[in-house]
Short mmCIF file of C-alpha atoms and ligand atoms in Angstrom, two decimals:
data_model
loop_
_atom_site.label_atom_id
_atom_site.label_comp_id
_atom_site.label_asym_id
_atom_site.label_seq_id
_atom_site.Cartn_x
_atom_site.Cartn_y
_atom_site.Cartn_z
CA UNK A 173 12.68 18.84 5.85
CA UNK A 174 11.83 15.17 5.70
CA UNK A 175 8.48 13.80 4.68
CA UNK A 176 7.51 10.47 6.12
CA UNK A 177 4.00 9.50 5.18
CA UNK A 178 2.00 6.29 5.53
CA UNK A 179 -0.93 5.46 3.25
CA UNK A 180 -3.50 3.15 4.84
CA UNK A 181 -6.62 1.78 3.27
CA UNK A 182 -8.33 -1.47 2.39
CA UNK A 183 -7.20 -3.43 -0.66
CA UNK A 184 -8.47 -1.59 -3.73
CA UNK A 185 -8.74 1.79 -2.02
CA UNK A 186 -6.25 3.31 -4.45
CA UNK A 187 -3.07 3.43 -2.37
CA UNK A 188 -0.80 2.51 -5.27
CA UNK A 189 -2.43 5.00 -7.64
CA UNK A 190 -2.26 7.86 -5.15
CA UNK A 191 1.22 6.98 -3.90
CA UNK A 192 2.64 8.15 -7.21
CA UNK A 193 1.25 11.64 -6.68
CA UNK A 194 2.54 12.02 -3.11
CA UNK A 195 6.00 10.77 -4.08
CA UNK A 196 6.28 13.24 -6.94
CA UNK A 197 5.03 16.11 -4.82
CA UNK A 198 7.61 15.58 -2.07
CA UNK A 199 10.35 13.99 -4.18
CA UNK A 200 10.41 10.87 -2.00
CA UNK A 201 10.53 7.17 -2.88
CA UNK A 202 7.49 4.92 -2.63
CA UNK A 203 8.06 1.90 -0.46
CA UNK A 204 5.44 -0.72 -1.13
CA UNK A 205 5.89 -4.02 0.68
CA UNK A 206 3.45 -5.63 -1.77
CA UNK A 207 5.56 -4.47 -4.73
CA UNK A 208 8.74 -5.61 -2.99
CA UNK A 209 7.26 -9.05 -2.35
CA UNK A 210 6.02 -9.33 -5.94
CA UNK A 211 9.45 -8.28 -7.25
CA UNK A 212 11.05 -11.02 -5.11
CA UNK A 213 8.47 -13.45 -6.45
CA UNK A 214 9.38 -12.58 -10.06
CA UNK A 215 13.07 -12.82 -9.27
CA UNK A 216 12.47 -16.23 -7.73
CA UNK A 217 13.96 -15.15 -4.41
CA UNK A 218 10.77 -15.17 -2.32
CA UNK A 219 10.53 -17.97 0.23
CA UNK A 220 7.86 -20.36 -1.17
CA UNK A 221 6.04 -20.34 2.15
CA UNK A 222 5.54 -16.58 1.89
CA UNK A 223 4.57 -16.88 -1.75
CA UNK A 224 1.74 -19.25 -0.83
CA UNK A 225 0.53 -16.91 1.93
CA UNK A 226 0.57 -13.92 -0.40
CA UNK A 227 -1.27 -15.64 -3.21
CA UNK A 228 -3.95 -16.76 -0.76
CA UNK A 229 -4.59 -13.16 0.31
CA UNK A 230 -3.39 -13.58 3.90
CA UNK A 231 -0.69 -11.55 5.60
CA UNK A 232 2.97 -12.53 5.54
CA UNK A 233 4.34 -12.85 9.14
CA UNK A 234 5.38 -9.61 10.81
CA UNK A 235 9.03 -10.66 11.34
CA UNK A 236 9.62 -11.19 7.62
CA UNK A 237 8.01 -7.87 6.67
CA UNK A 238 9.84 -5.92 9.37
CA UNK A 239 13.15 -7.34 8.15
CA UNK A 240 12.26 -6.32 4.60
CA UNK A 241 11.50 -2.74 5.69
CA UNK A 242 14.54 -2.53 7.95
CA UNK A 243 16.73 -3.38 4.96
CA UNK A 244 14.94 -0.97 2.65
CA UNK A 245 15.21 1.96 5.08
CA UNK A 246 18.99 1.54 5.16
CA UNK A 247 19.16 2.58 1.52
CA UNK A 248 20.38 6.05 0.73
CA UNK A 249 17.31 7.31 -1.13
CA UNK A 250 15.26 7.27 2.09
CA UNK A 251 17.33 10.00 3.77
CA UNK A 252 14.89 12.82 2.94
CA UNK A 253 11.78 10.83 3.64
CA UNK A 254 9.61 8.16 2.05
CA UNK A 255 6.07 7.04 1.53
CA UNK A 256 4.99 3.71 2.98
CA UNK A 257 2.26 1.93 1.03
CA UNK A 258 1.00 -1.35 2.44
CA UNK A 259 3.16 -1.13 5.56
CA UNK A 260 2.50 -1.19 8.46
CA UNK A 261 -0.46 -3.55 8.28
CA UNK A 262 -0.59 -4.73 11.89
CA UNK A 263 -0.05 -3.05 15.25
CA UNK A 264 3.21 -4.99 15.87
CA UNK A 265 4.48 -3.70 12.50
CA UNK A 266 3.53 -0.14 13.51
CA UNK A 267 5.41 -0.55 16.79
CA UNK A 268 8.45 -1.92 14.96
CA UNK A 269 8.34 1.07 12.61
CA UNK A 270 8.22 3.47 15.57
CA UNK A 271 11.30 1.78 17.00
CA UNK A 272 13.15 1.92 13.65
CA UNK A 273 12.34 5.59 13.15
CA UNK A 274 13.31 6.63 16.65
CA UNK A 275 16.64 4.79 16.26
CA UNK A 276 17.26 6.94 13.19
CA UNK A 277 16.04 10.13 14.87
CA UNK A 278 13.18 10.43 12.37
CA UNK A 279 9.52 11.09 12.93
CA UNK A 280 6.34 10.24 11.13
CA UNK A 281 4.57 13.24 9.59
CA UNK A 282 1.18 11.86 8.67
CA UNK A 283 -0.88 8.72 8.25
CA UNK A 284 -3.43 9.14 5.48
CA UNK A 285 -6.41 6.82 5.47
CA UNK A 286 -8.12 6.30 2.12
CA UNK A 287 -11.73 5.66 2.89
CA UNK A 288 -13.73 3.57 0.39
CA UNK A 289 -16.90 1.62 1.15
CA UNK A 290 -16.60 -2.13 0.96
CA UNK A 291 -19.06 -2.53 -1.93
CA UNK A 292 -16.80 -0.60 -4.29
CA UNK A 293 -13.60 -2.43 -3.46
CA UNK A 294 -14.20 -5.82 -4.98
CA UNK A 295 -15.22 -4.37 -8.32
CA UNK A 296 -12.06 -2.27 -8.44
CA UNK A 297 -9.73 -5.17 -7.70
CA UNK A 298 -11.24 -7.74 -9.97
CA UNK A 299 -10.87 -5.33 -12.90
CA UNK A 300 -7.39 -4.18 -11.96
CA UNK A 301 -4.45 -4.89 -14.26
CA UNK A 302 -0.84 -3.82 -13.89
CA UNK A 303 1.43 -3.08 -16.83
CA UNK A 304 4.50 -5.17 -16.09
CA UNK A 305 6.77 -2.90 -18.15
CA UNK A 306 5.78 0.45 -16.66
CA UNK A 307 4.24 -0.55 -13.30
CA UNK A 308 1.16 1.54 -14.15
CA UNK A 309 -2.17 0.45 -12.73
CA UNK A 310 -5.26 0.24 -14.95
CA UNK A 311 -8.95 -0.61 -14.59
CA UNK A 312 -10.41 -2.60 -17.47
CA UNK A 313 -13.55 -0.42 -17.64
CA UNK A 314 -12.72 2.98 -16.15
CA UNK A 315 -9.08 3.37 -17.09
CA UNK A 316 -8.39 0.82 -19.83
CA UNK A 317 -4.77 -0.12 -20.57
CA UNK A 318 -3.23 0.79 -23.92
CA UNK A 319 -3.16 -1.81 -26.64
CA UNK A 320 -0.11 -4.07 -26.47
CA UNK A 321 0.57 -3.48 -22.77
CA UNK A 322 2.04 -6.49 -20.97
CA UNK A 323 -0.63 -6.97 -18.35
CA UNK A 324 -0.60 -8.81 -15.07
CA UNK A 325 -3.77 -9.86 -13.30
CA UNK A 326 -2.57 -10.42 -9.75
CA UNK A 327 -3.16 -13.89 -8.34
CA UNK A 328 -4.68 -12.29 -5.25
CA UNK A 329 -7.08 -10.14 -7.30
CA UNK A 330 -9.42 -13.09 -7.95
CA UNK A 331 -12.79 -12.69 -6.16
CA UNK A 332 -12.28 -15.28 -3.39
CA UNK A 333 -8.75 -13.96 -2.63
CA UNK A 334 -10.06 -10.42 -2.60
CA UNK A 335 -12.47 -11.38 0.16
CA UNK A 336 -9.65 -12.96 2.19
CA UNK A 337 -7.66 -9.72 1.86
CA UNK A 338 -10.64 -7.65 2.95
CA UNK A 339 -11.04 -9.83 6.01
CA UNK A 340 -7.33 -9.50 6.82
CA UNK A 341 -7.69 -5.74 6.53
CA UNK A 342 -10.69 -5.62 8.82
CA UNK A 343 -9.24 -8.06 11.36
CA UNK A 344 -5.66 -6.76 11.49
CA UNK A 345 -5.02 -3.52 9.64
CA UNK A 346 -8.05 -1.51 10.76
CA UNK A 347 -6.58 -1.59 14.28
CA UNK A 348 -3.93 0.84 13.05
CA UNK A 349 -6.47 3.62 12.74
CA UNK A 350 -7.04 4.10 16.49
CA UNK A 351 -3.30 3.53 17.03
CA UNK A 352 -2.40 6.53 14.87
CA UNK A 353 -5.42 8.54 15.89
CA UNK A 354 -4.18 8.41 19.48
CA UNK A 355 -0.90 9.91 18.24
CA UNK A 356 -2.85 12.65 16.38
CA UNK A 357 -1.30 11.58 13.06
CA UNK A 358 -4.37 10.24 11.28
CA UNK A 359 -5.95 12.13 8.37
CA UNK A 360 -9.00 10.71 6.65
CA UNK A 361 -9.51 11.19 2.92
CA UNK A 362 -12.59 10.18 0.98
CA UNK A 363 -11.31 7.73 -1.66
CA UNK A 364 -14.47 7.63 -3.77
CA UNK A 365 -14.32 9.44 -7.11
CA UNK A 366 -11.97 9.87 -10.04
CA UNK A 367 -8.26 9.48 -9.25
CA UNK A 368 -7.73 13.23 -9.80
CA UNK A 369 -10.49 14.16 -7.38
CA UNK A 370 -9.00 11.92 -4.71
CA UNK A 371 -5.55 13.41 -5.40
CA UNK A 372 -6.92 16.91 -4.78
CA UNK A 373 -8.35 15.79 -1.43
CA UNK A 374 -5.03 14.19 -0.52
CA UNK A 375 -3.20 17.34 -1.38
CA UNK A 376 -5.48 19.33 0.92
CA UNK A 377 -5.06 16.77 3.71
CA UNK A 378 -1.26 16.95 3.47
CA UNK A 379 -1.04 20.76 3.20
P1 ADP B 473 -3.15 -4.49 -1.54
O1 ADP B 473 -3.37 -4.13 -2.97
O2 ADP B 473 -4.11 -5.47 -1.00
O3 ADP B 473 -2.96 -3.31 -0.67
P2 ADP B 473 -0.32 -5.23 -1.51
O4 ADP B 473 0.15 -5.18 -2.90
O5 ADP B 473 0.08 -4.13 -0.61
O6 ADP B 473 -1.89 -5.41 -1.52
O7 ADP B 473 0.12 -6.61 -0.81
C1 ADP B 473 -0.16 -7.86 -1.41
C2 ADP B 473 0.08 -9.00 -0.41
O8 ADP B 473 1.45 -8.95 0.06
C3 ADP B 473 -0.74 -8.95 0.88
O9 ADP B 473 -2.02 -9.52 0.71
C4 ADP B 473 0.14 -9.74 1.83
O10 ADP B 473 0.08 -11.13 1.59
C5 ADP B 473 1.52 -9.31 1.45
N1 ADP B 473 1.92 -8.10 2.23
C6 ADP B 473 2.24 -6.89 1.71
N2 ADP B 473 2.55 -6.02 2.69
C7 ADP B 473 2.42 -6.71 3.86
C8 ADP B 473 2.59 -6.38 5.23
N3 ADP B 473 2.95 -5.14 5.60
N4 ADP B 473 2.36 -7.34 6.15
C9 ADP B 473 2.00 -8.56 5.81
N5 ADP B 473 1.82 -8.96 4.53
C10 ADP B 473 2.03 -8.04 3.56
#
């Protein structure tokens, strides 16, 4: 049985943190377009025009992202399913995904929406740090990183960039919710609480 799951939620809603749990549970890879773009940035292979868009908090054009996903889904580890985190982010991306999946004879199992009120999001992002060696995500106050960790504070986690990302979410990504609701795939999960509490709710929503 394949498991193809999409995680949707505003920036800071905990998609990356929760993705780890879902991937372990189903034994599927996590496909995060944000992580893929940041990896390309570190490798110096990201087109500078996309780099500037990303760092500003706006969305990279659909064509570039769809190409990225198309390439990733050709890899062997996606045969038994995968979790999409940060993709799709626009209705055209969702339509492109539908076309890719139907070409492969695959179908989407669930779209999980992590629901977090706007007031909580900014605080989470501004205090977020990623350990560059392990990829683990920390919060400076609630889940402090271990001493000596090589930390990255994302360029787009600065307060003004965070607001741009929230606006992009509200203007473009929120439109995915009715799109998937109409297909009866949408499951809402309350994203407020400790990571473990949210994980338990996710588990129930995916059962
Ligand atoms: P977040 O933590 O806000 O969910 P991500 O790590 O998923 O952020 O993405 C970071 C940035 O990468 C986005 O603000 C955007 O510029 C770019 N990006 C990632 N995924 C997409 C996508 N599906 N469509 C367009 N741009 C994307």
